[in-house]
PDB file of C-alpha atoms and ligand atoms in Angstrom:
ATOM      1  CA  UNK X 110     -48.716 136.186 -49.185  1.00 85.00           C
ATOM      2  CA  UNK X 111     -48.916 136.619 -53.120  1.00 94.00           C
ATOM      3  CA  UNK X 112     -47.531 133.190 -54.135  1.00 92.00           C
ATOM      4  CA  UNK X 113     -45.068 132.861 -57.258  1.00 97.00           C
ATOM      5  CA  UNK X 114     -45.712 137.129 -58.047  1.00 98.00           C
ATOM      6  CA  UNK X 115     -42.286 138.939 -58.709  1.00 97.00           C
ATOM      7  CA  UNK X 116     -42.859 142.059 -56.549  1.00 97.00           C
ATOM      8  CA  UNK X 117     -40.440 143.754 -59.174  1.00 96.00           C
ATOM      9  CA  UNK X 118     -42.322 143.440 -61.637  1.00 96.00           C
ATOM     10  CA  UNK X 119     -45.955 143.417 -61.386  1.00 98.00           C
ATOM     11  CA  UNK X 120     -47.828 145.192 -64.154  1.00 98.00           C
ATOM     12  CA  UNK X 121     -47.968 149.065 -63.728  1.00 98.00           C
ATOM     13  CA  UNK X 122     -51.776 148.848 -64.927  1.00 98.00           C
ATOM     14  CA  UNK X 123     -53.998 145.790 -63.999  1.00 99.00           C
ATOM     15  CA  UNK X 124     -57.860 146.391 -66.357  1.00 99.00           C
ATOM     16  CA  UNK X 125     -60.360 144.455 -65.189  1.00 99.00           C
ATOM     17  CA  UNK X 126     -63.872 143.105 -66.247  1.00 99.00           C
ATOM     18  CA  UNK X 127     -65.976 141.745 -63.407  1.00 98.00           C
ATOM     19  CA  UNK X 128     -67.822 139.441 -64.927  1.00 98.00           C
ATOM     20  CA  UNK X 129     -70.316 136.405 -63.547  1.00 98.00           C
ATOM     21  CA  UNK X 130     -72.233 138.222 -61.415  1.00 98.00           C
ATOM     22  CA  UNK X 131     -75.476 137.291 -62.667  1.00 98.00           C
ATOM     23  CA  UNK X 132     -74.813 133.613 -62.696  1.00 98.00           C
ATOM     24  CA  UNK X 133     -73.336 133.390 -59.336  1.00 99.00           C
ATOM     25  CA  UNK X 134     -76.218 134.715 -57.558  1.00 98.00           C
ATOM     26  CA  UNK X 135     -78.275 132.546 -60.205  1.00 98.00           C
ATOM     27  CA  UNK X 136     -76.966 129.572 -58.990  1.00 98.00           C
ATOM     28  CA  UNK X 137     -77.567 130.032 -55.331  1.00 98.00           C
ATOM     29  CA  UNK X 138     -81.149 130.828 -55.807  1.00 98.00           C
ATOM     30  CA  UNK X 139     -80.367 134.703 -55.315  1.00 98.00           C
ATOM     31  CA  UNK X 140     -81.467 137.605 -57.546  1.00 98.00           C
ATOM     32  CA  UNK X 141     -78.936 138.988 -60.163  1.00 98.00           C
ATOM     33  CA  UNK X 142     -78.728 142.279 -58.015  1.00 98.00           C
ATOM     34  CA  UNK X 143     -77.822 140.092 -54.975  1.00 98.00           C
ATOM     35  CA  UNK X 144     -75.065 139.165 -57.481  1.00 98.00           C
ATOM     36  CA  UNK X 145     -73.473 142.423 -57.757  1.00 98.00           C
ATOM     37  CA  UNK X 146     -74.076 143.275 -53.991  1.00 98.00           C
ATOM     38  CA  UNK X 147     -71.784 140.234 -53.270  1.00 98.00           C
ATOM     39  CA  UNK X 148     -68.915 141.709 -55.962  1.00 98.00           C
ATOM     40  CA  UNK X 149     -68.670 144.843 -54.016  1.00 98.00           C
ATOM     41  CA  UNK X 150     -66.443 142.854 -51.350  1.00 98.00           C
ATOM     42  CA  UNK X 151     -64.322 141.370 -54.227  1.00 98.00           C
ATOM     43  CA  UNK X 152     -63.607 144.795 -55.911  1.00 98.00           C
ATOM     44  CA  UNK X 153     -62.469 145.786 -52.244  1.00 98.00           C
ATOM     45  CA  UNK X 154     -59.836 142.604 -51.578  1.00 98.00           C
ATOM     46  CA  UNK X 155     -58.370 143.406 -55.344  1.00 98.00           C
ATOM     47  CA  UNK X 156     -57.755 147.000 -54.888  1.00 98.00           C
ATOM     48  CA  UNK X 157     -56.265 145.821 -51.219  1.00 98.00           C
ATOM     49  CA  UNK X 158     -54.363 143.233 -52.646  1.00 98.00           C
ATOM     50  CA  UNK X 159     -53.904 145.882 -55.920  1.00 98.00           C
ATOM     51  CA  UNK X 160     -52.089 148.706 -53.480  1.00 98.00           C
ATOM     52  CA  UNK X 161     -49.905 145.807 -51.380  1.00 98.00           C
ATOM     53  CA  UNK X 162     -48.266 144.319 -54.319  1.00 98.00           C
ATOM     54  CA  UNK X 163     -47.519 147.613 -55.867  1.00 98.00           C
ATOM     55  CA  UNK X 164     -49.757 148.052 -59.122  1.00 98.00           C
ATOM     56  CA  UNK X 165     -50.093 152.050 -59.912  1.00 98.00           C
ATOM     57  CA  UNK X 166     -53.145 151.808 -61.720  1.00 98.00           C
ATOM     58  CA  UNK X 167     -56.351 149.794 -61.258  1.00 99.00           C
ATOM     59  CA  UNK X 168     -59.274 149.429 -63.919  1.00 98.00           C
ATOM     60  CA  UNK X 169     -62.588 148.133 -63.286  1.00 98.00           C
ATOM     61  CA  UNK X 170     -65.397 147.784 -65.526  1.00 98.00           C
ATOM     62  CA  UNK X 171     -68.456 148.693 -63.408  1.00 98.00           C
ATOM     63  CA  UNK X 172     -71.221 149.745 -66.082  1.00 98.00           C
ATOM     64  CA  UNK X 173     -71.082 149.261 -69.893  1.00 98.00           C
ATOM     65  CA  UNK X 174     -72.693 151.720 -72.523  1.00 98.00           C
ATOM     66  CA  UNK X 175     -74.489 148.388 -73.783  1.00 98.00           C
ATOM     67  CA  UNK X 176     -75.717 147.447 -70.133  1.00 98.00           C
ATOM     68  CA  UNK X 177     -78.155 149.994 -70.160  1.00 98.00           C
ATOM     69  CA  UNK X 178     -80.290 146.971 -72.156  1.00 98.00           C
ATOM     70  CA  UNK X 179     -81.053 145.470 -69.437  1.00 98.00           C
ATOM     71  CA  UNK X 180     -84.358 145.501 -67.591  1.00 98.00           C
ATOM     72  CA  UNK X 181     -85.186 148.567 -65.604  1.00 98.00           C
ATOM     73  CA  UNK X 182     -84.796 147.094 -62.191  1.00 98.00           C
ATOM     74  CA  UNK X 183     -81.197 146.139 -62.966  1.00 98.00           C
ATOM     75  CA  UNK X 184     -80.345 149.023 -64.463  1.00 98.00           C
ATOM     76  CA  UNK X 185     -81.977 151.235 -61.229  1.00 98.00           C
ATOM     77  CA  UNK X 186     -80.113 148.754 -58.839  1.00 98.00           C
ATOM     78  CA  UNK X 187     -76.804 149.130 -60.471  1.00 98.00           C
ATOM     79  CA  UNK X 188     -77.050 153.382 -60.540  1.00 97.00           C
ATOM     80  CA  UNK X 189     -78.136 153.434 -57.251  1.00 97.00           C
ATOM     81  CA  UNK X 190     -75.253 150.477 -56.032  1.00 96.00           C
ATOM     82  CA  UNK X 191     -72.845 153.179 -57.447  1.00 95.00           C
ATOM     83  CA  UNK X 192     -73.964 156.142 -55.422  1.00 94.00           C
ATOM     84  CA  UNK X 193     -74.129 154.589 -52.517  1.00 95.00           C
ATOM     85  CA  UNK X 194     -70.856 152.789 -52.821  1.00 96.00           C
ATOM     86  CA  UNK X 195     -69.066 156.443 -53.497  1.00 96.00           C
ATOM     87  CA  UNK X 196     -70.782 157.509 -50.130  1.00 94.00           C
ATOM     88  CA  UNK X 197     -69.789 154.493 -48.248  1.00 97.00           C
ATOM     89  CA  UNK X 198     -66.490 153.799 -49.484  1.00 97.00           C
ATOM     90  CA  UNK X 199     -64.724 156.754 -50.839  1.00 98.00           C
ATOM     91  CA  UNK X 200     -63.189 158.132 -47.612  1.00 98.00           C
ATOM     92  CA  UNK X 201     -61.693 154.999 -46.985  1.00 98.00           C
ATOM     93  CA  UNK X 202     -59.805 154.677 -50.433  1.00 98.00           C
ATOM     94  CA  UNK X 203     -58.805 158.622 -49.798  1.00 98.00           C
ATOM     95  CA  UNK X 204     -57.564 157.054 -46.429  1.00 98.00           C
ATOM     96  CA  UNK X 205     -55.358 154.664 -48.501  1.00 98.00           C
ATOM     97  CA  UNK X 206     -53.892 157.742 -50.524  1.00 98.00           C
ATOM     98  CA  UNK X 207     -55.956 156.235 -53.622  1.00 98.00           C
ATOM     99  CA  UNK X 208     -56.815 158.614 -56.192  1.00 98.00           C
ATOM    100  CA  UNK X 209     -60.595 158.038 -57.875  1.00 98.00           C
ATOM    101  CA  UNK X 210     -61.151 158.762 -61.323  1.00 98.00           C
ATOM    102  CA  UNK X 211     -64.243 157.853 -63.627  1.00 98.00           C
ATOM    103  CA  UNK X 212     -63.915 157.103 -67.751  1.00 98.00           C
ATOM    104  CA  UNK X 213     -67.303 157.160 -69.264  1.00 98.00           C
ATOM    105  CA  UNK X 214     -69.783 159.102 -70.510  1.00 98.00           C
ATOM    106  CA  UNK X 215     -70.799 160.920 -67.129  1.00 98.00           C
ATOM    107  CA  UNK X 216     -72.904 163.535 -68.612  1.00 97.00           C
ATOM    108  CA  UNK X 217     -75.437 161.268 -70.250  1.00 98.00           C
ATOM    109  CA  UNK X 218     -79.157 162.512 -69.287  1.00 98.00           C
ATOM    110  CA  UNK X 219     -80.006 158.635 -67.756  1.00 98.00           C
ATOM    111  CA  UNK X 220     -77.027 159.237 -65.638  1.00 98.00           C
ATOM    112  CA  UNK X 221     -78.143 160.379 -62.359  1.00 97.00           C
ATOM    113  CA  UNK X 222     -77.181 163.829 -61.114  1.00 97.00           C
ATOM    114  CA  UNK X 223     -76.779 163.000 -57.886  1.00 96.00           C
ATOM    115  CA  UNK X 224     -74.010 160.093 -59.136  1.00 97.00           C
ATOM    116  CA  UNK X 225     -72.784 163.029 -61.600  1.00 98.00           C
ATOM    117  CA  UNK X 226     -72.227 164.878 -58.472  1.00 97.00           C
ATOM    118  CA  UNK X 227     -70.539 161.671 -56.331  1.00 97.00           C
ATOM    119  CA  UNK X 228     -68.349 161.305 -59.032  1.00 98.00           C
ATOM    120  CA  UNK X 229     -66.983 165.201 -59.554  1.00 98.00           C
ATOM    121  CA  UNK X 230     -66.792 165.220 -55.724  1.00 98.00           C
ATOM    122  CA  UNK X 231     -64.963 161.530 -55.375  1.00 98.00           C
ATOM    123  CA  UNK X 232     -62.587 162.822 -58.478  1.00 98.00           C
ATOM    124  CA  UNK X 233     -62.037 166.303 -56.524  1.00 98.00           C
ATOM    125  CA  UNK X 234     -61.499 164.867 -52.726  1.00 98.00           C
ATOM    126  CA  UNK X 235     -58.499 162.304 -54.226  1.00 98.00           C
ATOM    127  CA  UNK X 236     -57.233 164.520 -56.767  1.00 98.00           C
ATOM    128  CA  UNK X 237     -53.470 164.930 -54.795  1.00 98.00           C
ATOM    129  CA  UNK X 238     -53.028 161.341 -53.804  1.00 98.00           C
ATOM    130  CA  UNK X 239     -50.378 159.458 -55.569  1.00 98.00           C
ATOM    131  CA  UNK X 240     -50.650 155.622 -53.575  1.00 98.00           C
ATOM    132  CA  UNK X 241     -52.654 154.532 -56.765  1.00 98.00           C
ATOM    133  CA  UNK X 242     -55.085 155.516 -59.525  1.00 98.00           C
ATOM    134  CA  UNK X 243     -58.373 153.801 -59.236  1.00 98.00           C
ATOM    135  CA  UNK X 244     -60.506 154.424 -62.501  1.00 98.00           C
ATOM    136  CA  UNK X 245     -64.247 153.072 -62.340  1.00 98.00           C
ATOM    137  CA  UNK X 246     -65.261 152.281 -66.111  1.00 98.00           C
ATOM    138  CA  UNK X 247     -68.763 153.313 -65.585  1.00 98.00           C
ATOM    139  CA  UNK X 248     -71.127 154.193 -68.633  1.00 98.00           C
ATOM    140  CA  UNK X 249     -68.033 153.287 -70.520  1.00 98.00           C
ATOM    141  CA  UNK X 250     -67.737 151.923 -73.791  1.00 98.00           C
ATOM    142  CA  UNK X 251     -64.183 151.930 -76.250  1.00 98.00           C
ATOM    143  CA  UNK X 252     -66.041 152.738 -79.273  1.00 98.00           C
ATOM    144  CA  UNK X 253     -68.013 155.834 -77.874  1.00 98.00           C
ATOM    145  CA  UNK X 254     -64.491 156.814 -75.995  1.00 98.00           C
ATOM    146  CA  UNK X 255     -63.088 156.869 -79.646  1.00 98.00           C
ATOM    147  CA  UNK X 256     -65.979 158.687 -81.433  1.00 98.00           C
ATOM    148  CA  UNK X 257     -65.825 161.279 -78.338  1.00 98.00           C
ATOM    149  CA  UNK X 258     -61.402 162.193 -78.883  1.00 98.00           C
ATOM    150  CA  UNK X 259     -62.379 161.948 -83.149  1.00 98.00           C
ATOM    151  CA  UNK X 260     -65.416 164.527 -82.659  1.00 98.00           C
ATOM    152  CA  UNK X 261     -63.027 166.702 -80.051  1.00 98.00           C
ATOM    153  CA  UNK X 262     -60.608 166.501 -83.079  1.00 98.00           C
ATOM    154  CA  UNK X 263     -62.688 167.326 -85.692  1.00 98.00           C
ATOM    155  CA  UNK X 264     -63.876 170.238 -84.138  1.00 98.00           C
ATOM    156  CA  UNK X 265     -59.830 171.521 -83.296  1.00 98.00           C
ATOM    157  CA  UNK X 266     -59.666 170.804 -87.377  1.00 98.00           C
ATOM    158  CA  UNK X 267     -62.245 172.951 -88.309  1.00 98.00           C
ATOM    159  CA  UNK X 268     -61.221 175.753 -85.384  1.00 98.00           C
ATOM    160  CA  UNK X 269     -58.143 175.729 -87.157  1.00 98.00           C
ATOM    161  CA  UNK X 270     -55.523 174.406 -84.240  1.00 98.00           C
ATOM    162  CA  UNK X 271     -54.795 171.148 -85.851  1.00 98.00           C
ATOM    163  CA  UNK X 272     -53.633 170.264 -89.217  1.00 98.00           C
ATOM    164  CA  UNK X 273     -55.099 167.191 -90.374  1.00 98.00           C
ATOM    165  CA  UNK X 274     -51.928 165.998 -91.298  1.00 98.00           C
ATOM    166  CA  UNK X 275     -50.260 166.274 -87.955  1.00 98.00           C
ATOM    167  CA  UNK X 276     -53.436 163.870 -86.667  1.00 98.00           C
ATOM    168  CA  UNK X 277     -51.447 160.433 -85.342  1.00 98.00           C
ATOM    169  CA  UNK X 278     -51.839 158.155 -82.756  1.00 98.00           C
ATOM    170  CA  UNK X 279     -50.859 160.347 -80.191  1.00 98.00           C
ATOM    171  CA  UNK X 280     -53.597 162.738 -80.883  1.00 98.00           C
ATOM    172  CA  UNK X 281     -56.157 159.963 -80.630  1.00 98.00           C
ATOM    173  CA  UNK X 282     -54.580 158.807 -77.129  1.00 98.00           C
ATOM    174  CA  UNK X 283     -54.246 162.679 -76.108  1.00 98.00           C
ATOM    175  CA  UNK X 284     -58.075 162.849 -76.606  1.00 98.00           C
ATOM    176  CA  UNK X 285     -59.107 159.780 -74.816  1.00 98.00           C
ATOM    177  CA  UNK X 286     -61.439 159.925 -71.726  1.00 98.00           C
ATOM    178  CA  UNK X 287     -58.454 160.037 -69.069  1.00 98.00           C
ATOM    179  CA  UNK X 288     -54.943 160.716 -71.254  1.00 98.00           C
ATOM    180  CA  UNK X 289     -52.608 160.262 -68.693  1.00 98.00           C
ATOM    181  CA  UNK X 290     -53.748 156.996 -68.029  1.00 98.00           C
ATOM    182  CA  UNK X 291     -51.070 154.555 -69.047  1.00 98.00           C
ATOM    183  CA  UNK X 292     -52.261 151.903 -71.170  1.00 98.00           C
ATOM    184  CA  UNK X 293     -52.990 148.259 -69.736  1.00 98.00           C
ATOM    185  CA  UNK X 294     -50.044 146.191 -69.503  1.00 98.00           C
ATOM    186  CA  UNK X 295     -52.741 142.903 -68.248  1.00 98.00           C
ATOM    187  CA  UNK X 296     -56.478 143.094 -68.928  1.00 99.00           C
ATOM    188  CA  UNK X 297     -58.094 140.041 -66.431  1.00 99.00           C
ATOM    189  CA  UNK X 298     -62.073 138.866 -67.246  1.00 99.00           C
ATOM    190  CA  UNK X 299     -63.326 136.865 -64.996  1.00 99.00           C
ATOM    191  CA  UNK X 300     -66.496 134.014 -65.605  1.00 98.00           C
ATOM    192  CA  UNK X 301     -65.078 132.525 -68.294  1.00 98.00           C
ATOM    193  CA  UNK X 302     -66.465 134.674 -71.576  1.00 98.00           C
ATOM    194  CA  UNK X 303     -63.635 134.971 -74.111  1.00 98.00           C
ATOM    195  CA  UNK X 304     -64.435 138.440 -75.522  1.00 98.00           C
ATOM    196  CA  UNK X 305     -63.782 142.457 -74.905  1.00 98.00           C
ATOM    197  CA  UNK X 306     -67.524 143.299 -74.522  1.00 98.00           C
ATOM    198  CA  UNK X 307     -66.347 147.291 -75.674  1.00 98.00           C
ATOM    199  CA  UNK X 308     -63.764 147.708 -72.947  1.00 98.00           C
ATOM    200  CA  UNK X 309     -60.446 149.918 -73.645  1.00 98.00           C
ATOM    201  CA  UNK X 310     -60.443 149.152 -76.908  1.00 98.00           C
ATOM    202  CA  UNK X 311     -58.191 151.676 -78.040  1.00 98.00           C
ATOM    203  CA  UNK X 312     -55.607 151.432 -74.493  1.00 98.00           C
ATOM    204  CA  UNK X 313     -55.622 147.451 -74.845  1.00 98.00           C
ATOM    205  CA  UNK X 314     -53.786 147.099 -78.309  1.00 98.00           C
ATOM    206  CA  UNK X 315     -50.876 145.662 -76.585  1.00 97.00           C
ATOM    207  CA  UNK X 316     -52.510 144.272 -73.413  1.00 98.00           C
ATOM    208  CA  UNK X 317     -51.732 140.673 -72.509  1.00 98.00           C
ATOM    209  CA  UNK X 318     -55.338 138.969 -71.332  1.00 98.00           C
ATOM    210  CA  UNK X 319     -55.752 136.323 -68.947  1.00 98.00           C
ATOM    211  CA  UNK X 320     -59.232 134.985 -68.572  1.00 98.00           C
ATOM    212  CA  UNK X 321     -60.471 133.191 -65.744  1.00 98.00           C
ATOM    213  CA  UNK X 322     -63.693 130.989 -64.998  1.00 98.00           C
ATOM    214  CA  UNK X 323     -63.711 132.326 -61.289  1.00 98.00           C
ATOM    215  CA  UNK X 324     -67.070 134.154 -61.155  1.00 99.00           C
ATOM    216  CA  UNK X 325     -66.400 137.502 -60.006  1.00 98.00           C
ATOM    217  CA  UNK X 326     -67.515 137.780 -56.375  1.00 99.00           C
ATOM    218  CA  UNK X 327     -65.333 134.499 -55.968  1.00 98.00           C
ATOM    219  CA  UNK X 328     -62.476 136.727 -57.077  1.00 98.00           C
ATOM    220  CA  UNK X 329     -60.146 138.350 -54.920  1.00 98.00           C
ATOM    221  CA  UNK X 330     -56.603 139.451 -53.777  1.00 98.00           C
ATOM    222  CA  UNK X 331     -55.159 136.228 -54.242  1.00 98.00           C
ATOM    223  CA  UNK X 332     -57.042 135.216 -57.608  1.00 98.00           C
ATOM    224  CA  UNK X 333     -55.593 138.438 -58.478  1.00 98.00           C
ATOM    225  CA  UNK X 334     -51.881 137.033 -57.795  1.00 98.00           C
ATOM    226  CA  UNK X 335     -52.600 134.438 -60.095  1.00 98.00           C
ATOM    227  CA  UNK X 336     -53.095 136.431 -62.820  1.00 98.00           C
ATOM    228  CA  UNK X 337     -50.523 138.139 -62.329  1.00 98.00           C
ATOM    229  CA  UNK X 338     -47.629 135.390 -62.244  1.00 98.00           C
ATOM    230  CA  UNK X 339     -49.925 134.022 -65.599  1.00 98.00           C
ATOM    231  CA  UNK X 340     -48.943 137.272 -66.917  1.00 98.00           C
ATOM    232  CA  UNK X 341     -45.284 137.407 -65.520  1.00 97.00           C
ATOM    233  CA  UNK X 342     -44.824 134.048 -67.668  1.00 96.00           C
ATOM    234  CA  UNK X 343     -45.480 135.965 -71.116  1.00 95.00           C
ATOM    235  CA  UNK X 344     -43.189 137.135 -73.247  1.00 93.00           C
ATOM    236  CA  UNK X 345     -44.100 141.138 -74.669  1.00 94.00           C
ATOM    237  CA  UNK X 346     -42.830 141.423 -77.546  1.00 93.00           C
ATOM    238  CA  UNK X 347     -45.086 144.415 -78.827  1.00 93.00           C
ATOM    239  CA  UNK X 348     -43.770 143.420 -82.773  1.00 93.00           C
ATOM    240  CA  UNK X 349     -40.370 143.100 -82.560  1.00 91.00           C
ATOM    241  CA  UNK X 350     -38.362 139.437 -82.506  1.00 89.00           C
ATOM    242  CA  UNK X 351     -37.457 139.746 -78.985  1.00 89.00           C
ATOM    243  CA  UNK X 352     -39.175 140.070 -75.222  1.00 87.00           C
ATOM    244  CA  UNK X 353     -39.367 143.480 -74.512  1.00 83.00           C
ATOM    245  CA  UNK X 354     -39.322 143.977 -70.430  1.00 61.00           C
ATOM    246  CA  UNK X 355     -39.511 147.776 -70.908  1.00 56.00           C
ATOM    247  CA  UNK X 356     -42.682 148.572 -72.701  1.00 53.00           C
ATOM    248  CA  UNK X 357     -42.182 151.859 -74.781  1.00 52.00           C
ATOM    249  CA  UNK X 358     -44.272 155.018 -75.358  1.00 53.00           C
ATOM    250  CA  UNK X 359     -47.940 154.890 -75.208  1.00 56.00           C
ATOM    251  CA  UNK X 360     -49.274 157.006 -78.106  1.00 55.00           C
ATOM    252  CA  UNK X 361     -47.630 156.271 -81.497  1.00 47.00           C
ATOM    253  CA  UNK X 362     -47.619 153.381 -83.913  1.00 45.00           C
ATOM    254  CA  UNK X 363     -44.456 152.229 -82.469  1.00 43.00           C
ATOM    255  CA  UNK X 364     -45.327 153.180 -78.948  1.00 41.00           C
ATOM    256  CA  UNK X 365     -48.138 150.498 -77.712  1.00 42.00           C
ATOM    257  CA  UNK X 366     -47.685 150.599 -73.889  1.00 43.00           C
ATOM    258  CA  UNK X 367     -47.150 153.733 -71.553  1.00 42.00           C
ATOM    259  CA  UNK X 368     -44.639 154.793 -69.909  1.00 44.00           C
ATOM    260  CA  UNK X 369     -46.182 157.443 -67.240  1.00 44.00           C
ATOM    261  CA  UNK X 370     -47.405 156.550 -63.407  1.00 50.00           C
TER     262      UNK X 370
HETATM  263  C1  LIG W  67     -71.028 141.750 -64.357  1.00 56.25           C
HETATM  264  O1  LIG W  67     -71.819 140.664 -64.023  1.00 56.25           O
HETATM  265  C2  LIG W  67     -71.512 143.032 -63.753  1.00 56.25           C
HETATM  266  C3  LIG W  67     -72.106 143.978 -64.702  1.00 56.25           C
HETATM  267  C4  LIG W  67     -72.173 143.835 -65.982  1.00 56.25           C
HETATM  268  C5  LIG W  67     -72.647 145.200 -64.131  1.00 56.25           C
HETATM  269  P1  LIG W  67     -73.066 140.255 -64.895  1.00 56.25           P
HETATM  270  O2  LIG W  67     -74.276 140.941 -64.353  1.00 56.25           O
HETATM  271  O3  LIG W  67     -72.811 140.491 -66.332  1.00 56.25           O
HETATM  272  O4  LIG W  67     -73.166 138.707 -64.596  1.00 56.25           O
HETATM  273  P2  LIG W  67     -73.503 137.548 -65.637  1.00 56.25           P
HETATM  274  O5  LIG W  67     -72.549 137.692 -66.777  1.00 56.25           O
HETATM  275  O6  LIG W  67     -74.925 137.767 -66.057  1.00 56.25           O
HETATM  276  O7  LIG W  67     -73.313 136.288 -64.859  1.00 56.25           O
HETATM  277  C1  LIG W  68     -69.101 143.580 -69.429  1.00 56.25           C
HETATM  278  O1  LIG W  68     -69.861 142.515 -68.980  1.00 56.25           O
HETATM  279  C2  LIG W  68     -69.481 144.841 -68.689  1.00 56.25           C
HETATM  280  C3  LIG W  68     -69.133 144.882 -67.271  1.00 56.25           C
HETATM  281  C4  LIG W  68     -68.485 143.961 -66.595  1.00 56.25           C
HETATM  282  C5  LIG W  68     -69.542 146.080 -66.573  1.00 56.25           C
HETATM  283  P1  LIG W  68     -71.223 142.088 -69.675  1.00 56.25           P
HETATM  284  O2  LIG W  68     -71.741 140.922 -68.917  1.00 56.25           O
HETATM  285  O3  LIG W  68     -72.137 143.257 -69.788  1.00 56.25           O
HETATM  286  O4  LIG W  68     -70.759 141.668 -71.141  1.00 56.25           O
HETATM  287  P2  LIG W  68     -71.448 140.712 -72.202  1.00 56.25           P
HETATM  288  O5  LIG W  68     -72.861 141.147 -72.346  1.00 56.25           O
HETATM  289  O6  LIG W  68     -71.359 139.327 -71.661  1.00 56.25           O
HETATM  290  O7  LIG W  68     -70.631 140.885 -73.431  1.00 56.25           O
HETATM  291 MG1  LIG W  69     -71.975 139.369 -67.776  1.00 56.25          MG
END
């Protein structure tokens, strides 16, 4: 079923950016929105395929703080798309024993309330299951995710609970959006762009990235595989002279990758 993937040791935490959207519907005459309409199907044979071949947690980019720049319509379509996927889909991922969380900034006045709402109730429903962690990225961008934990920080500093010598690593990670979130061992984009575009930028220090031209609602379960045995081929090394199989602590300056479910 999953060709060449070494069920023993699939990453613990697969990040993804579905990208290409746009550009496939472009180039069968269809409008961008049609585009994301067709990823929805994609998203649902990864997290299938996800779940099978025993990845624990499962990122996907859905909305970026910079893709509020596009034009209204877009933008309307792509809030909308994400309230009515939570009603349509989220009782069949709480079927699976998947857990839902969102990383983002939620609260944000252009943010719908009735997605706000979706999202707390989504989170809420899930919050015991253990099969996997889904996390939509939505309204999500690394740097605002870092200038969020520094601002919670700064205000523990002047409170007087932290010393601003015992600030490290770990207090950065302890502050981000979703803390028990392990960091990403593989971070997959798909359409063939070679860059971050803002995502996990503080969780994907250590990530290995495969990049694929596969447009993203050509993606799926088995394009999924792929990455992973590309990823199963690397060596980790996280700074030291040898492969490391056993990634160590998330957090510190020594401590890259995570080491929690
Ligand atoms: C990714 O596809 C989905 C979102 C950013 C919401 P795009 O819409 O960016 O598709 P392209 O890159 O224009 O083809
Ligand atoms: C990144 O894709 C954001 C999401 C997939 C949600 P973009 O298409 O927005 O990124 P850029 O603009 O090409 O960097
Ligand atoms: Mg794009």
């Amino acid at each position: 079923m999953y060709e060449g993937v070494d069920l023993s040791r699939v990453p613990r935490h697969v990040a993804i950016i579905m990208d290409g959207n746009g550009r496939w519907a472009n180039a069968r005459g269809l409008h961008r929105t049609q585009g994301h309409a067709a990823g929805e199907p994609a998203l649902f044979d990864v997290i299938d395929g996800a779940l099978e071949m025993g990845v624990k947690w499962l990122t996907a980019y859905t909305f970026s703080t910079e893709n509020w720049s596009r034009d209204e319509y877009e933008v309307e379509f792509l809030m909308h798309f994400n309230v009515d996927l939570l009603q349509r889909r989220r009782d069949e991922l709480h079927a699976k024993g998947i857990r839902i969380h969102f990383i983002g900034d939620r609260n944000d006045p252009r943010v719908p309330d009735d997605l706000r709402k979706r999202i707390e109730d989504a989170e809420e429903l899930t919050r015991g299951n253990e099969a996997m962690h889904m996390v939509f990225a939505f309204n999500y961008g690394g740097r605002n995710e870092i200038v969020a934990a520094v601002g919670e920080i700064a205000a523990k500093v002047r409170a007087g609970n932290i010393e601003p010598e015992d600030i490290d690593a770990g207090t950065i990670a302890a502050h981000l959006y979703l803390p028990e979130m392990p960091d990403p061992d593989l971070v997959i984009r798909t359409s063939g762009e070679l860059r971050t575009s803002n995502y996990l930028l503080w969780e994907s220090a250590y990530s290995e990235y495969v990049f694929t031209p596969v447009l993203w609602p050509d993606f799926d379960r088995h394009t999924l595989a792929e990455c992973i045995v590309e990823y199963q081929s690397r060596n980790r090394r996280f700074g030291s002279a040898e492969d490391l199989s056993v990634p160590p602590r998330r957090g510190g300056t020594d401590s890259p990758a995570g080491d929690r479910d």
